[in-house]
Amino acid sequence: MSILEVKDLTVTFPGGIEAVRGVNYSVSRGEVLGIVGESGSGKSVTSLAVMGLLPRNAVVSGSVKLHGRELLGMPEDDQIKVRGKTISMIFQDPLSAFTPVYTIGDQIAEAVRIHQKVGKDKAARRAVELLDLVGIPHPGVRAKAFPHEFSGGMRQRAMIAMAIANDPDLLICDEPTTALDVTIQAQVLEVLKTAQRETGAGIVMITHDLGVIAGMADRVLVMYAGKPVEQGPVDELYYRPRMPYTMGLLASIPRIDGEEGPLVPIEGNPPSPAALPPGCPFAPRCPMKIDACDDEEPPLTEIGGGRHVACIRSREIEHKGLTGADVFPVPVIPPNDVVRIPREQRPTVLELNDLIRHYPLMKGAVFKRRVGTVHAVDGISFDIAEGETLALVGESGCGKTTTLQQIMQLEPPQSGRIVVLGKDSGKLGKEDRKALRGDLQIVFQDPMAALDPRMPVGDIVAEPLRAHGRKNVDQRVAELLTLVGLDPSYAERYPQHFSGGQRQRIGIARALALEPKMLVLDEPVSALDVSIQAGVINLLEELKNTLGLSYLFVAHDLAVVRHLADRVAVMYLGRIAEIGTVENVYDRPAHPYTQALLSAIPLPDPEMERTRKRILLEGDLPSPADPPSGCRFRTRCPKFARLSEAERRRCVDEEPSVVRLANAVDHGAACHYAEEIEVITASDDQEEK
Amino acid sequence: MRSKVVLRRLVKNKQTRYGLIGVLLLLILAYVGPFVAPYDWSDKDFMAFMQPPGPDHWWGTTQTGGDVFANTLRGLQKSLVIGFLVALISTGLAALVGAAAGYFGGWVDRILMWGVDLLLVLPSFLIIAILSPRLKGGTWLLFVLLLALFGWMITSRVVRSMTLSLREREYVLAARYMGIPGWRIILRHVLPNLSSLLIIDATLNVSGAIIGETSLSFFGFGVQAPDVSLGTLIADGSGPSTVISYPWLFLFPAGLLVALVLSVNLIGDGLRDALDPGSTS
């Protein structure tokens, strides 16, 4: 029996903007329905409409039935009784989901007392139980803590505890792990599975991450431009997609177990809800488009096996057994000439030697005194050869951004050495520094924030040219825009007229303006949608090969890194844990942290996800103001837990440094007991053998 | 795109429309009126002292036979010029000092903010009152500078704190990593992005400056005779017996002052709502 049944749900915002245009789905007890879509596809608005949380000016029509009771048009008082009791919601941002002035325990107890007639102390006891259930250590003590004393992952767990406080029948999770690091994401997803087992609730899981859906969902609904375009059981949909959009989406994601070679991008951008194309909304981007596609919007029709597809050519796709790689044109990326020379013979473009950056921790308003030191970067060394991409990966707070700032500032570091293109940053004069800036440029993470909203695109790209006194600025701007795949006539428009992917291309054009030899990429694709991301990754790869650039690539997404990088350095708490070529580090990780990191990344492959063995880490990243003695990872290390007392002594007393592994040319790990194992494809069956 | 939206919001706002029309009418009155009027402000009509409004002297005459209509328009001109100039100078100063302090930080910040705090604790009214008689021989422009000097500190503190957050923006970082000097980043990236705050502030400063000017002139410290401003005119007409027996001396300049300040404030409020729809106070 289904708990929730949504029929013909539409949501229209003032100005005739149809955010949701006819959504149908149902969720049964114990079932997980995944809703996938890019930003603006209407997936979040759908769930807010179900909860009745949309602003008053939104017009909602259709039907939402919970246990056969109509929710739309229900009086506010009755809706309040349903919310949090029968349906609960888990939001994306765990930071803003709690009131900062009450303790976590009080807030969970409040949720219990609103819907159940229990005493104060009983509700408080229940809150502690719930915190224990979601895996918060020392729940009795932690219940008295305030939200700011919890880390992001713990807050999201507390959020889950609050959501299941009243044994709801339905949980709506709106991007529950998007704001979290991968190892924390793995923990939280595990907690969600536990919560579902405990309550037997149905879950609606909304996310853009196809890997998370593959591991969690039973059925999947793909949304595009406010409408479902494909729906079906998870395996069917992942292995035999029947709608070109789903096919493209699945082909465009980089995978950590993936092959090399260009990704398959979906051209163009999702349509604006204010100006939908006639006929199928995906037609303008679809490589399989025929004239009939423009005639009318194809309805979601059943094709058997519980599957629904909205495409007039779905039968043909099924018949020919087409996949995303067959349908979408695979771009050709010219080969790199530089890499033919062995790495040792190429010049080094960037060298970091024992770089240290500590920040003082001050206290006191009038008389400031130093109470400690934040060890943001604590002695890291690496080098980048010409034409090479080194990726710096790690979770938030590991010091990658500080490292990058230290390099970009070109100032003498606190300690250690930074050598850019053979020039030591500590010995640069003012003029040399400015000249060197032309050879070292940066592409930022957030394409919204990286471009000045008050300047037209042409001026933005021309800014570095003018600052360095170059001639023929207009001609060069047109060249640069063409180089990154934009029309030169865009120079007169302002950044807000462009989509995220286009804006990121403008940022790249600006970085390339002075013909740098080296680019620093600060999470260049993490703010973009999957289908757009692939295009930007391909562009970066192409530019590197044709212009002979070297990249320092900072990222937390290990799948993208595998695709773009030649070498990878894994950072943990201000130090490098493991460094080596991508093949070595990904296929034979030796440091327990790298192993955990790699095994935490969800794969967009339902079968593998089900059988995969995860290495789950305990707890959160320790504070960089007070790192553990000896090996910094030992407090969370699964290997440390298995060591004998004598072996552990070494981890506690002696800080490991990066040591080259015995049988590898370019692979080193900072672990006393390093041991290469395979983790990405490791499954339970293999363990038994 | 954005400017179009702002303009549409601005025109849609009824109060702003009244404000705009009000300021426009007052400007026309101040600068076109003298050409239509039968008397010049320096003329003295010895046949008519303290005449009530009539067909010859539209708004009546003063104790010395001056034409109230011509005098008031002259005063209005002066008040308008002083108001706009003071607003321009003080907002400009606030923007430059605040942005420099916020962007450069360190000792630049400390010295500039020390200056701001110093000016904030000085009793500005008293200082202008003491200084202005000594400037008697000088032009009224010195008076404008004095008024501007004491009106920019609060805004510059706001600008400084907003600059602190702007300087961490990626486009400012990008400019810095391109090798663009600091003052150019301030002019090209920081100040344009604070423009909505600065526009609102300048508008509201206009009415503040007009009030400041009139109150100083009222007490005889601002604009000095023989020149007139709305403040001196109000002072002349507001003796305890004059207000009742010769109300036209007081009512016309005071009425124009109220209308002017009200209109400017309406525009300022409308601008704030249009540029920054979040604040609906």
XYZ file of N, CA and C in Angstrom, chain A residues 137-297:
483
model
N 28.260 10.117 19.692
C 28.919 9.579 20.885
C 28.524 10.370 22.138
N 28.466 9.712 23.266
C 28.042 10.285 24.557
C 26.750 11.094 24.402
N 25.663 10.470 23.970
C 24.444 11.247 23.683
C 23.929 12.013 24.894
N 24.102 11.467 26.093
C 23.599 12.148 27.286
C 24.234 13.509 27.456
N 25.545 13.587 27.208
C 26.268 14.845 27.356
C 26.004 15.756 26.168
N 26.059 15.152 24.980
C 25.933 15.955 23.763
C 24.541 16.570 23.610
N 23.525 15.984 24.220
C 22.177 16.538 24.114
C 22.125 17.931 24.737
N 23.053 18.199 25.656
C 23.055 19.510 26.314
C 23.900 20.523 25.552
N 24.442 20.106 24.390
C 25.299 21.011 23.613
C 24.454 21.874 22.689
N 24.987 23.024 22.343
C 24.304 23.922 21.404
C 24.718 23.582 19.971
N 23.872 23.948 19.002
C 24.167 23.580 17.611
C 25.568 23.955 17.143
N 26.092 25.132 17.567
C 27.409 25.519 17.048
C 28.522 24.646 17.591
N 28.220 23.863 18.637
C 29.250 22.978 19.170
C 29.303 21.651 18.412
N 28.342 21.464 17.502
C 28.316 20.244 16.697
C 29.001 20.515 15.365
N 29.666 19.490 14.810
C 30.221 19.641 13.467
C 29.100 19.423 12.447
N 29.384 19.721 11.183
C 28.371 19.595 10.133
C 27.739 18.217 10.077
N 28.579 17.184 10.123
C 28.063 15.818 10.050
C 27.200 15.489 11.254
N 27.615 15.943 12.433
C 26.837 15.667 13.643
C 25.503 16.399 13.614
N 25.504 17.621 13.090
C 24.256 18.368 12.992
C 23.289 17.661 12.065
N 23.817 17.122 10.961
C 22.935 16.438 10.032
C 22.370 15.179 10.685
N 23.175 14.494 11.530
C 22.646 13.342 12.260
C 21.555 13.761 13.232
N 21.823 14.866 13.943
C 20.828 15.360 14.901
C 19.536 15.719 14.165
N 19.709 16.254 12.955
C 18.557 16.593 12.108
C 17.760 15.326 11.787
N 18.481 14.254 11.482
C 17.802 12.987 11.193
C 17.090 12.504 12.452
N 17.772 12.630 13.604
C 17.161 12.211 14.871
C 15.849 12.957 15.090
N 15.861 14.251 14.794
C 14.669 15.068 14.985
C 13.572 14.634 14.012
N 13.983 14.304 12.794
C 13.001 13.932 11.779
C 12.320 12.612 12.119
N 13.042 11.678 12.769
C 12.424 10.383 13.058
C 11.867 10.330 14.477
N 11.855 11.475 15.160
C 11.430 11.501 16.559
C 10.019 10.964 16.751
N 9.145 11.188 15.792
C 7.750 10.772 15.967
C 7.376 9.582 15.090
N 8.383 8.745 14.748
C 8.135 7.585 13.895
C 7.320 7.956 12.662
N 7.837 8.834 11.819
C 7.044 9.252 10.663
C 6.889 8.101 9.664
N 5.858 8.197 8.829
C 5.674 7.192 7.797
C 6.457 7.549 6.551
N 6.787 8.830 6.433
C 7.472 9.270 5.226
C 8.535 10.287 5.585
N 9.741 10.073 5.033
C 10.839 11.011 5.235
C 11.184 11.638 3.894
N 11.205 12.965 3.837
C 11.647 13.611 2.607
C 13.033 14.187 2.862
N 14.010 13.718 2.114
C 15.382 14.202 2.303
C 15.764 15.046 1.103
N 15.990 16.326 1.320
C 16.336 17.222 0.225
C 17.844 17.456 0.240
N 18.557 16.787 -0.650
C 20.020 16.874 -0.729
C 20.645 16.737 0.659
N 20.383 15.644 1.374
C 20.806 15.581 2.777
C 22.316 15.552 2.970
N 23.082 15.189 1.941
C 24.525 15.053 2.163
C 25.355 15.961 1.269
N 24.692 16.840 0.530
C 25.425 17.657 -0.446
C 26.434 18.577 0.223
N 26.104 19.071 1.420
C 26.995 20.028 2.083
C 28.102 19.332 2.866
N 28.143 17.997 2.832
C 29.079 17.284 3.704
C 30.251 16.702 2.918
N 31.335 16.419 3.624
C 32.481 15.748 3.007
C 32.153 14.282 2.759
N 32.921 13.663 1.829
C 32.575 12.294 1.440
C 32.583 11.293 2.583
N 33.598 11.372 3.462
C 33.637 10.364 4.521
C 32.474 10.581 5.484
N 32.092 11.860 5.685
C 30.953 12.158 6.548
C 29.660 11.765 5.832
N 29.634 11.988 4.512
C 28.462 11.598 3.728
C 28.204 10.111 3.888
N 29.278 9.307 3.821
C 29.119 7.868 3.963
C 28.514 7.529 5.331
N 28.994 8.231 6.381
C 28.437 8.002 7.728
C 26.955 8.347 7.768
N 26.601 9.513 7.207
C 25.218 9.982 7.306
C 24.273 9.082 6.504
N 24.729 8.638 5.336
C 23.884 7.731 4.551
C 23.646 6.434 5.319
N 24.671 5.982 6.034
C 24.541 4.775 6.840
C 23.476 5.010 7.926
N 23.524 6.203 8.554
C 22.548 6.555 9.593
C 21.137 6.599 9.004
N 21.022 7.132 7.798
C 19.705 7.200 7.151
C 19.143 5.795 6.939
N 20.029 4.882 6.533
C 19.576 3.501 6.331
C 19.102 2.905 7.660
N 19.858 3.180 8.733
C 19.458 2.713 10.058
C 18.103 3.299 10.438
N 17.956 4.608 10.198
C 16.711 5.284 10.558
C 15.540 4.656 9.817
N 15.772 4.294 8.580
C 14.683 3.696 7.816
C 14.334 2.321 8.370
N 15.372 1.558 8.727
C 15.135 0.239 9.300
C 14.331 0.360 10.583
N 14.668 1.345 11.416
C 14.007 1.527 12.708
C 12.539 1.916 12.546
N 12.276 2.822 11.606
C 10.920 3.358 11.503
C 10.106 2.686 10.413
N 10.770 2.001 9.497
C 10.058 1.398 8.377
C 9.394 2.408 7.473
N 9.904 3.623 7.512
C 9.283 4.693 6.742
C 9.642 4.596 5.272
N 8.822 5.230 4.445
C 9.189 5.420 3.051
C 10.071 6.652 2.970
N 11.003 6.664 2.019
C 11.898 7.824 1.912
C 11.825 8.398 0.506
N 11.695 9.704 0.436
C 11.857 10.383 -0.850
C 13.199 11.080 -0.786
N 14.115 10.643 -1.634
C 15.489 11.124 -1.570
C 15.728 12.025 -2.776
N 15.920 13.331 -2.505
C 16.119 14.267 -3.609
C 17.600 14.621 -3.681
N 18.224 14.411 -4.811
C 19.637 14.741 -4.926
C 20.031 14.879 -6.381
N 21.204 15.483 -6.596
C 21.720 15.544 -7.957
C 22.807 14.494 -8.134
N 23.155 13.799 -7.027
C 24.272 12.868 -7.049
C 23.774 11.471 -7.424
N 24.111 11.052 -8.638
C 23.618 9.758 -9.109
C 24.240 8.604 -8.339
N 25.406 8.841 -7.724
C 26.042 7.792 -6.931
C 25.256 7.516 -5.663
N 24.813 8.569 -4.996
C 24.051 8.409 -3.751
C 22.750 7.669 -4.035
N 22.078 8.048 -5.128
C 20.816 7.410 -5.493
C 21.030 5.918 -5.779
N 22.130 5.621 -6.481
C 22.392 4.221 -6.843
C 22.481 3.352 -5.601
N 23.070 3.888 -4.531
C 23.249 3.101 -3.331
C 22.014 3.048 -2.452
N 21.130 4.034 -2.554
C 20.024 4.145 -1.610
C 18.677 3.716 -2.184
N 18.420 4.088 -3.445
C 17.035 4.068 -3.925
C 16.591 2.702 -4.432
N 15.290 2.478 -4.367
C 14.678 1.314 -5.009
C 14.147 1.707 -6.381
N 13.520 2.883 -6.399
C 13.016 3.386 -7.659
C 13.547 4.793 -7.881
N 13.651 5.214 -9.130
C 14.216 6.521 -9.434
C 13.283 7.294 -10.357
N 13.185 8.593 -10.092
C 12.401 9.485 -10.934
C 13.376 10.560 -11.429
N 13.504 10.680 -12.754
C 14.404 11.689 -13.307
C 13.573 12.888 -13.728
N 13.926 14.075 -13.230
C 13.151 15.261 -13.588
C 13.949 16.172 -14.502
N 13.247 16.809 -15.425
C 13.882 17.781 -16.313
C 12.869 18.879 -16.615
N 13.257 20.109 -16.409
C 12.408 21.270 -16.690
C 11.024 21.137 -16.055
N 10.984 20.714 -14.783
C 9.727 20.689 -14.053
C 8.857 19.498 -14.317
N 9.362 18.516 -15.040
C 8.534 17.355 -15.377
C 9.347 16.082 -15.268
N 8.726 14.980 -14.787
C 9.465 13.722 -14.813
C 9.632 13.250 -16.259
N 10.843 12.821 -16.631
C 11.042 12.335 -17.991
C 11.280 10.833 -18.016
N 11.644 10.277 -16.885
C 11.817 8.826 -16.841
C 11.658 8.358 -15.409
N 11.065 7.195 -15.270
C 10.836 6.657 -13.937
C 10.948 5.143 -14.017
N 11.522 4.531 -12.999
C 11.605 3.079 -13.033
C 12.461 2.538 -11.916
N 12.520 1.193 -11.789
C 13.379 0.576 -10.774
C 14.833 0.964 -11.027
N 15.612 1.065 -9.951
C 16.940 1.641 -10.055
C 17.843 0.894 -11.034
N 17.822 -0.438 -10.993
C 18.729 -1.188 -11.880
C 18.382 -0.973 -13.346
N 17.087 -1.092 -13.654
C 16.625 -0.908 -15.033
C 17.076 0.454 -15.551
N 16.836 1.473 -14.729
C 17.101 2.833 -15.170
C 18.597 3.083 -15.358
N 19.431 2.533 -14.481
C 20.870 2.780 -14.595
C 21.487 1.962 -15.722
N 21.017 0.725 -15.889
C 21.674 -0.118 -16.891
C 21.018 -0.016 -18.258
N 19.730 0.296 -18.287
C 19.045 0.401 -19.581
C 18.196 1.667 -19.645
N 18.829 2.841 -19.618
C 18.044 4.067 -19.707
C 17.385 4.181 -21.078
N 16.175 4.749 -21.093
C 15.430 4.803 -22.359
C 15.173 6.222 -22.837
N 15.613 7.186 -22.050
C 15.361 8.578 -22.416
C 16.730 9.226 -22.645
N 16.940 9.928 -23.753
C 18.272 10.481 -24.042
C 18.847 11.320 -22.906
N 17.986 12.037 -22.149
C 18.518 12.866 -21.065
C 19.159 11.996 -19.988
N 18.456 10.940 -19.577
C 19.010 10.036 -18.571
C 20.300 9.400 -19.088
N 20.268 9.022 -20.367
C 21.447 8.400 -20.949
C 22.638 9.356 -20.900
N 22.382 10.622 -21.260
C 23.444 11.611 -21.262
C 23.970 11.866 -19.861
N 23.033 11.959 -18.904
C 23.400 12.204 -17.515
C 24.329 11.107 -17.004
N 23.956 9.856 -17.286
C 24.759 8.736 -16.801
C 26.115 8.694 -17.499
N 26.149 9.108 -18.769
C 27.424 9.052 -19.490
C 28.329 10.224 -19.134
N 27.743 11.298 -18.581
C 28.554 12.486 -18.355
C 29.240 12.498 -16.992
N 28.891 11.564 -16.082
C 29.534 11.628 -14.766
C 30.899 10.962 -14.810
N 31.918 11.650 -14.291
C 33.206 10.979 -14.144
C 33.117 9.950 -13.029
N 33.789 8.825 -13.182
C 33.714 7.775 -12.158
C 35.092 7.488 -11.604
N 35.144 7.140 -10.307
C 36.465 6.852 -9.742
C 36.999 5.522 -10.231
N 36.120 4.637 -10.722
C 36.627 3.391 -11.280
C 36.706 3.518 -12.796
N 36.609 4.781 -13.267
C 36.382 5.018 -14.685
C 37.597 4.856 -15.557
N 37.304 4.776 -16.855
C 38.342 4.707 -17.864
C 38.810 6.127 -18.157
N 39.974 6.227 -18.777
C 40.430 7.522 -19.248
C 39.679 7.875 -20.525
N 39.930 9.060 -21.029
C 39.245 9.467 -22.252
C 38.255 10.550 -21.945
N 37.829 11.279 -22.968
C 36.946 12.414 -22.723
C 35.587 11.989 -22.174
N 34.999 12.865 -21.366
C 33.648 12.630 -20.868
C 32.662 13.024 -21.953
N 31.430 12.563 -21.799
C 30.416 12.882 -22.800
C 29.549 14.010 -22.258
N 29.712 15.225 -22.760
C 28.900 16.317 -22.231
C 27.552 16.409 -22.940
N 26.559 16.979 -22.250
C 25.297 17.317 -22.913
C 25.410 18.771 -23.309
N 25.289 19.047 -24.582
C 25.452 20.434 -25.051
C 24.326 21.321 -24.520
N 24.587 22.602 -24.474
C 23.529 23.559 -24.124
C 23.224 23.604 -22.640
N 22.150 24.314 -22.301
C 21.756 24.505 -20.917
C 20.301 24.125 -20.730
N 19.910 23.755 -19.489
C 18.493 23.491 -19.247
C 17.668 24.730 -19.590
N 16.469 24.563 -20.120
C 15.676 25.730 -20.506
C 15.204 26.498 -19.284
N 15.006 27.807 -19.454
C 14.482 28.603 -18.357
C 12.988 28.316 -18.223
N 12.494 28.173 -16.988
C 11.072 27.826 -16.818
C 10.141 28.899 -17.383
N 10.673 30.100 -17.625
C 9.822 31.157 -18.175
C 9.720 31.051 -19.694
N 10.673 30.357 -20.325
C 10.660 30.271 -21.782
C 10.953 28.831 -22.208
N 9.959 27.973 -22.063
C 10.146 26.572 -22.432
C 10.019 26.422 -23.944
N 10.826 25.521 -24.526
C 10.695 25.303 -25.967
C 9.368 24.601 -26.266
N 8.868 24.745 -27.480
C 7.652 23.995 -27.817
C 8.014 22.518 -27.902
N 7.074 21.666 -27.614
C 7.364 20.235 -27.695
C 8.216 19.783 -26.534
N 9.045 18.769 -26.785
C 9.862 18.173 -25.718
C 10.871 19.199 -25.208
N 10.918 19.457 -23.876
C 11.838 20.479 -23.362
C 13.306 20.111 -23.550
N 13.590 18.826 -23.742
C 14.984 18.413 -23.895
C 15.427 18.461 -25.360
N 14.471 18.635 -26.258
C 14.778 18.560 -27.692
C 15.955 19.439 -28.137
N 16.047 20.720 -27.656
C 17.157 21.555 -28.141
C 18.539 21.002 -27.811
N 18.633 20.125 -26.786
C 19.953 19.598 -26.410
C 20.125 18.154 -26.845
N 19.100 17.586 -27.437
C 19.072 16.140 -27.667
C 19.707 15.787 -29.011
N 20.667 14.863 -29.018
C 21.279 14.482 -30.297
C 20.365 13.608 -31.146
N 19.313 13.049 -30.531
C 18.423 12.151 -31.276
C 17.173 12.872 -31.763
N 17.215 14.211 -31.709
C 16.025 14.987 -32.018
C 15.584 14.790 -33.472
N 14.296 14.582 -33.666
C 13.727 14.588 -35.015
C 12.654 15.675 -35.051
N 12.108 15.956 -36.218
C 11.148 17.056 -36.338
C 9.923 16.870 -35.443
N 9.506 15.618 -35.288
C 8.303 15.350 -34.503
C 8.467 15.766 -33.041
N 9.708 15.885 -32.570
C 9.952 16.239 -31.162
C 9.430 17.641 -30.838
N 9.428 18.513 -31.833
C 9.003 19.886 -31.591
C 7.489 20.046 -31.623
N 6.774 18.997 -32.079
C 5.330 19.142 -32.245
C 4.604 19.237 -30.920
N 4.849 18.275 -30.042
C 4.199 18.364 -28.733
C 5.052 17.689 -27.686
N 4.792 18.028 -26.432
C 5.578 17.466 -25.348
C 5.156 16.017 -25.141
